[in-house]
Amino acid sequence: MHGLRRKRHIHASCEQKLYAVQEVLLEKRSRKDIATELNVSVNSITTWIKKYKEYGENGFTSVTQYEIKRLKEIEKNYYKLININTQDVT
């Protein structure tokens, strides 16, 4: 790999990813311009757009965070249902 420099891996925040997607989709800016501005690859921008189209903003949170939030909501609804059913029995 003489003469080739690898780009340092930069972790973009959820806000940066959303900004990039909105600039491309709503403002019609080029992926290349946004990639240069944020110092990321054009492929990253493309991936973020695909995730956004499929999952919305949830596509930018880690699977773990999103899954924990989803499971907590299910658990909350479950306990609410049990409480209602328990009160009906008494």
CSV table of N, CA and C in Angstrom, one decimal:
chain,number,residue,atom,x,y,z
A,1,MET,N,0.8,-1.2,0.0
A,1,MET,CA,0.0,0.0,0.0
A,1,MET,C,0.9,1.3,0.0
A,2,HIS,N,1.9,1.3,-0.8
A,2,HIS,CA,2.8,2.4,-0.8
A,2,HIS,C,2.1,3.6,-1.5
A,3,GLY,N,2.1,4.7,-0.9
A,3,GLY,CA,1.5,5.9,-1.5
A,3,GLY,C,0.0,6.1,-1.3
A,4,LEU,N,-0.6,5.0,-0.7
A,4,LEU,CA,-2.0,5.1,-0.5
A,4,LEU,C,-2.2,5.4,1.0
A,5,ARG,N,-3.1,6.3,1.3
A,5,ARG,CA,-3.4,6.6,2.7
A,5,ARG,C,-4.9,6.3,2.9
A,6,ARG,N,-5.1,5.6,4.0
A,6,ARG,CA,-6.4,5.2,4.3
A,6,ARG,C,-7.0,6.4,5.1
A,7,LYS,N,-8.3,6.6,4.8
A,7,LYS,CA,-9.0,7.7,5.6
A,7,LYS,C,-9.2,7.1,7.0
A,8,ARG,N,-9.1,8.0,7.9
A,8,ARG,CA,-9.3,7.7,9.3
A,8,ARG,C,-10.9,7.5,9.5
A,9,HIS,N,-11.2,6.5,10.2
A,9,HIS,CA,-12.7,6.2,10.4
A,9,HIS,C,-13.2,7.2,11.3
A,10,ILE,N,-14.2,7.9,10.8
A,10,ILE,CA,-14.9,9.0,11.6
A,10,ILE,C,-16.3,8.5,11.9
A,11,HIS,N,-16.7,8.5,13.2
A,11,HIS,CA,-18.1,8.1,13.5
A,11,HIS,C,-19.0,9.3,13.5
A,12,ALA,N,-19.9,9.3,12.6
A,12,ALA,CA,-20.9,10.4,12.5
A,12,ALA,C,-22.0,10.3,13.5
A,13,SER,N,-22.4,11.4,14.0
A,13,SER,CA,-23.6,11.3,15.0
A,13,SER,C,-24.9,11.1,14.2
A,14,CYS,N,-25.9,10.8,15.0
A,14,CYS,CA,-27.2,10.7,14.4
A,14,CYS,C,-27.7,12.0,13.7
A,15,GLU,N,-27.3,13.1,14.4
A,15,GLU,CA,-27.7,14.4,13.9
A,15,GLU,C,-27.0,14.7,12.5
A,16,GLN,N,-25.7,14.3,12.4
A,16,GLN,CA,-25.0,14.5,11.2
A,16,GLN,C,-25.6,13.7,10.1
A,17,LYS,N,-25.9,12.4,10.4
A,17,LYS,CA,-26.5,11.5,9.4
A,17,LYS,C,-27.8,12.1,8.9
A,18,LEU,N,-28.7,12.6,9.8
A,18,LEU,CA,-29.9,13.1,9.4
A,18,LEU,C,-29.7,14.4,8.6
A,19,TYR,N,-28.8,15.2,9.0
A,19,TYR,CA,-28.5,16.4,8.2
A,19,TYR,C,-28.1,16.1,6.8
A,20,ALA,N,-27.2,15.1,6.7
A,20,ALA,CA,-26.7,14.7,5.3
A,20,ALA,C,-27.9,14.2,4.5
A,21,VAL,N,-28.7,13.3,5.0
A,21,VAL,CA,-29.9,12.8,4.3
A,21,VAL,C,-30.8,13.9,3.9
A,22,GLN,N,-31.1,14.8,4.8
A,22,GLN,CA,-32.0,15.9,4.4
A,22,GLN,C,-31.4,16.8,3.4
A,23,GLU,N,-30.1,17.1,3.4
A,23,GLU,CA,-29.5,17.9,2.4
A,23,GLU,C,-29.6,17.3,1.0
A,24,VAL,N,-29.4,16.0,1.0
A,24,VAL,CA,-29.5,15.3,-0.3
A,24,VAL,C,-30.9,15.2,-0.8
A,25,LEU,N,-31.8,14.7,0.1
A,25,LEU,CA,-33.2,14.5,-0.4
A,25,LEU,C,-34.0,15.7,-0.5
A,26,LEU,N,-33.9,16.6,0.4
A,26,LEU,CA,-34.8,17.8,0.4
A,26,LEU,C,-34.1,19.0,-0.3
A,27,GLU,N,-32.8,19.2,0.0
A,27,GLU,CA,-32.2,20.4,-0.6
A,27,GLU,C,-31.5,20.1,-2.0
A,28,LYS,N,-31.5,18.8,-2.4
A,28,LYS,CA,-31.0,18.4,-3.7
A,28,LYS,C,-29.5,18.7,-3.8
A,29,ARG,N,-28.8,18.6,-2.7
A,29,ARG,CA,-27.3,18.8,-2.8
A,29,ARG,C,-26.7,17.4,-3.2
A,30,SER,N,-25.6,17.5,-3.8
A,30,SER,CA,-25.0,16.2,-4.2
A,30,SER,C,-24.4,15.4,-3.0
A,31,ARG,N,-24.4,14.1,-3.2
A,31,ARG,CA,-23.8,13.3,-2.1
A,31,ARG,C,-22.3,13.6,-2.0
A,32,LYS,N,-21.7,13.9,-3.1
A,32,LYS,CA,-20.2,14.2,-3.0
A,32,LYS,C,-20.0,15.5,-2.2
A,33,ASP,N,-20.8,16.5,-2.4
A,33,ASP,CA,-20.6,17.8,-1.7
A,33,ASP,C,-20.8,17.5,-0.2
A,34,ILE,N,-21.8,16.8,0.2
A,34,ILE,CA,-22.1,16.5,1.6
A,34,ILE,C,-21.0,15.7,2.2
A,35,ALA,N,-20.5,14.7,1.5
A,35,ALA,CA,-19.5,13.8,1.9
A,35,ALA,C,-18.2,14.6,2.2
A,36,THR,N,-17.9,15.5,1.3
A,36,THR,CA,-16.7,16.4,1.5
A,36,THR,C,-16.9,17.3,2.7
A,37,GLU,N,-18.1,17.8,2.9
A,37,GLU,CA,-18.4,18.7,4.0
A,37,GLU,C,-18.2,18.0,5.3
A,38,LEU,N,-18.7,16.8,5.4
A,38,LEU,CA,-18.7,16.0,6.7
A,38,LEU,C,-17.5,15.1,6.8
A,39,ASN,N,-16.6,15.1,5.8
A,39,ASN,CA,-15.4,14.3,5.8
A,39,ASN,C,-15.7,12.8,6.0
A,40,VAL,N,-16.7,12.4,5.2
A,40,VAL,CA,-17.1,10.9,5.1
A,40,VAL,C,-17.1,10.5,3.7
A,41,SER,N,-17.2,9.2,3.4
A,41,SER,CA,-17.3,8.7,2.1
A,41,SER,C,-18.7,8.9,1.5
A,42,VAL,N,-18.7,9.0,0.1
A,42,VAL,CA,-20.0,9.0,-0.6
A,42,VAL,C,-20.8,7.7,-0.3
A,43,ASN,N,-20.1,6.6,-0.1
A,43,ASN,CA,-20.8,5.4,0.2
A,43,ASN,C,-21.5,5.5,1.6
A,44,SER,N,-20.9,6.2,2.5
A,44,SER,CA,-21.6,6.4,3.8
A,44,SER,C,-22.9,7.1,3.6
A,45,ILE,N,-22.8,8.2,2.8
A,45,ILE,CA,-24.1,9.0,2.6
A,45,ILE,C,-25.1,8.1,2.0
A,46,THR,N,-24.7,7.3,1.0
A,46,THR,CA,-25.7,6.4,0.3
A,46,THR,C,-26.3,5.4,1.3
A,47,THR,N,-25.5,4.8,2.2
A,47,THR,CA,-26.0,3.9,3.2
A,47,THR,C,-27.0,4.6,4.1
A,48,TRP,N,-26.6,5.8,4.5
A,48,TRP,CA,-27.5,6.5,5.4
A,48,TRP,C,-28.9,6.8,4.8
A,49,ILE,N,-28.9,7.1,3.5
A,49,ILE,CA,-30.1,7.4,2.8
A,49,ILE,C,-31.0,6.1,2.7
A,50,LYS,N,-30.3,5.0,2.4
A,50,LYS,CA,-31.0,3.7,2.4
A,50,LYS,C,-31.7,3.4,3.7
A,51,LYS,N,-30.9,3.6,4.8
A,51,LYS,CA,-31.4,3.3,6.1
A,51,LYS,C,-32.6,4.3,6.5
A,52,TYR,N,-32.4,5.5,6.1
A,52,TYR,CA,-33.5,6.5,6.4
A,52,TYR,C,-34.8,6.1,5.7
A,53,LYS,N,-34.6,5.7,4.4
A,53,LYS,CA,-35.8,5.4,3.6
A,53,LYS,C,-36.5,4.1,4.2
A,54,GLU,N,-35.7,3.2,4.7
A,54,GLU,CA,-36.3,2.0,5.3
A,54,GLU,C,-36.8,2.1,6.7
A,55,TYR,N,-36.1,2.8,7.6
A,55,TYR,CA,-36.4,2.8,9.0
A,55,TYR,C,-36.7,4.2,9.5
A,56,GLY,N,-36.6,5.3,8.7
A,56,GLY,CA,-36.7,6.6,9.2
A,56,GLY,C,-35.5,7.0,10.1
A,57,GLU,N,-35.7,7.9,11.1
A,57,GLU,CA,-34.7,8.3,11.9
A,57,GLU,C,-34.2,7.2,12.8
A,58,ASN,N,-35.0,6.2,13.1
A,58,ASN,CA,-34.6,5.0,13.9
A,58,ASN,C,-33.4,4.3,13.2
A,59,GLY,N,-33.3,4.4,12.0
A,59,GLY,CA,-32.2,3.7,11.3
A,59,GLY,C,-30.8,4.3,11.7
A,60,PHE,N,-30.8,5.4,12.3
A,60,PHE,CA,-29.5,6.0,12.7
A,60,PHE,C,-29.1,5.7,14.2
A,61,THR,N,-30.0,5.2,14.9
A,61,THR,CA,-29.7,4.8,16.3
A,61,THR,C,-29.1,3.3,16.2
A,62,SER,N,-28.3,3.0,17.2
A,62,SER,CA,-27.8,1.6,17.2
A,62,SER,C,-29.0,0.7,17.4
A,63,VAL,N,-28.8,-0.5,16.9
A,63,VAL,CA,-29.9,-1.5,17.0
A,63,VAL,C,-30.2,-1.7,18.5
A,64,THR,N,-29.2,-1.7,19.3
A,64,THR,CA,-29.3,-2.0,20.7
A,64,THR,C,-30.2,-0.9,21.4
A,65,GLN,N,-30.0,0.4,21.1
A,65,GLN,CA,-30.8,1.4,21.7
A,65,GLN,C,-32.2,1.3,21.2
A,66,TYR,N,-32.4,1.1,19.9
A,66,TYR,CA,-33.7,1.1,19.4
A,66,TYR,C,-34.5,-0.1,19.9
A,67,GLU,N,-33.8,-1.3,20.0
A,67,GLU,CA,-34.4,-2.5,20.5
A,67,GLU,C,-34.8,-2.4,22.0
A,68,ILE,N,-33.9,-1.8,22.8
A,68,ILE,CA,-34.2,-1.6,24.2
A,68,ILE,C,-35.5,-0.7,24.3
A,69,LYS,N,-35.5,0.4,23.6
A,69,LYS,CA,-36.7,1.3,23.7
A,69,LYS,C,-38.0,0.5,23.3
A,70,ARG,N,-37.9,-0.2,22.2
A,70,ARG,CA,-39.1,-1.0,21.7
A,70,ARG,C,-39.5,-2.0,22.8
A,71,LEU,N,-38.6,-2.7,23.3
A,71,LEU,CA,-38.9,-3.7,24.4
A,71,LEU,C,-39.5,-3.1,25.6
A,72,LYS,N,-39.0,-2.0,26.0
A,72,LYS,CA,-39.5,-1.3,27.2
A,72,LYS,C,-41.0,-0.9,26.9
A,73,GLU,N,-41.3,-0.4,25.7
A,73,GLU,CA,-42.6,-0.1,25.4
A,73,GLU,C,-43.5,-1.3,25.4
A,74,ILE,N,-43.1,-2.4,24.9
A,74,ILE,CA,-43.9,-3.6,25.0
A,74,ILE,C,-44.1,-4.0,26.4
A,75,GLU,N,-43.0,-4.0,27.2
A,75,GLU,CA,-43.2,-4.3,28.7
A,75,GLU,C,-44.1,-3.4,29.4
A,76,LYS,N,-44.1,-2.1,29.1
A,76,LYS,CA,-45.0,-1.2,29.7
A,76,LYS,C,-46.4,-1.5,29.4
A,77,ASN,N,-46.7,-1.8,28.1
A,77,ASN,CA,-48.0,-2.1,27.7
A,77,ASN,C,-48.5,-3.4,28.3
A,78,TYR,N,-47.6,-4.4,28.4
A,78,TYR,CA,-47.9,-5.7,29.1
A,78,TYR,C,-48.4,-5.5,30.5
A,79,TYR,N,-47.6,-4.7,31.3
A,79,TYR,CA,-47.9,-4.5,32.7
A,79,TYR,C,-49.2,-3.7,32.8
A,80,LYS,N,-49.4,-2.8,31.9
A,80,LYS,CA,-50.7,-2.0,31.9
A,80,LYS,C,-51.9,-3.0,31.7
A,81,LEU,N,-51.7,-3.9,30.7
A,81,LEU,CA,-52.8,-4.9,30.4
A,81,LEU,C,-53.0,-5.8,31.6
A,82,ILE,N,-52.0,-6.3,32.2
A,82,ILE,CA,-52.1,-7.2,33.4
A,82,ILE,C,-52.8,-6.5,34.5
A,83,ASN,N,-52.5,-5.2,34.8
A,83,ASN,CA,-53.1,-4.4,35.8
A,83,ASN,C,-54.6,-4.3,35.6
A,84,ILE,N,-54.9,-4.0,34.4
A,84,ILE,CA,-56.4,-3.9,34.0
A,84,ILE,C,-57.1,-5.2,34.2
A,85,ASN,N,-56.5,-6.3,33.8
A,85,ASN,CA,-57.1,-7.6,33.9
A,85,ASN,C,-57.2,-8.0,35.4
A,86,THR,N,-56.3,-7.7,36.2
A,86,THR,CA,-56.3,-8.0,37.6
A,86,THR,C,-57.4,-7.3,38.3
A,87,GLN,N,-57.6,-6.0,37.9
A,87,GLN,CA,-58.7,-5.2,38.5
A,87,GLN,C,-60.0,-5.7,38.1
A,88,ASP,N,-60.1,-6.3,36.9
A,88,ASP,CA,-61.4,-6.8,36.4
A,88,ASP,C,-61.8,-8.0,37.2
A,89,VAL,N,-60.9,-8.8,37.7
A,89,VAL,CA,-61.1,-10.1,38.4
A,89,VAL,C,-61.6,-9.8,39.8
A,90,THR,N,-61.1,-8.8,40.4
A,90,THR,CA,-61.5,-8.5,41.8
A,90,THR,C,-62.8,-7.8,42.0
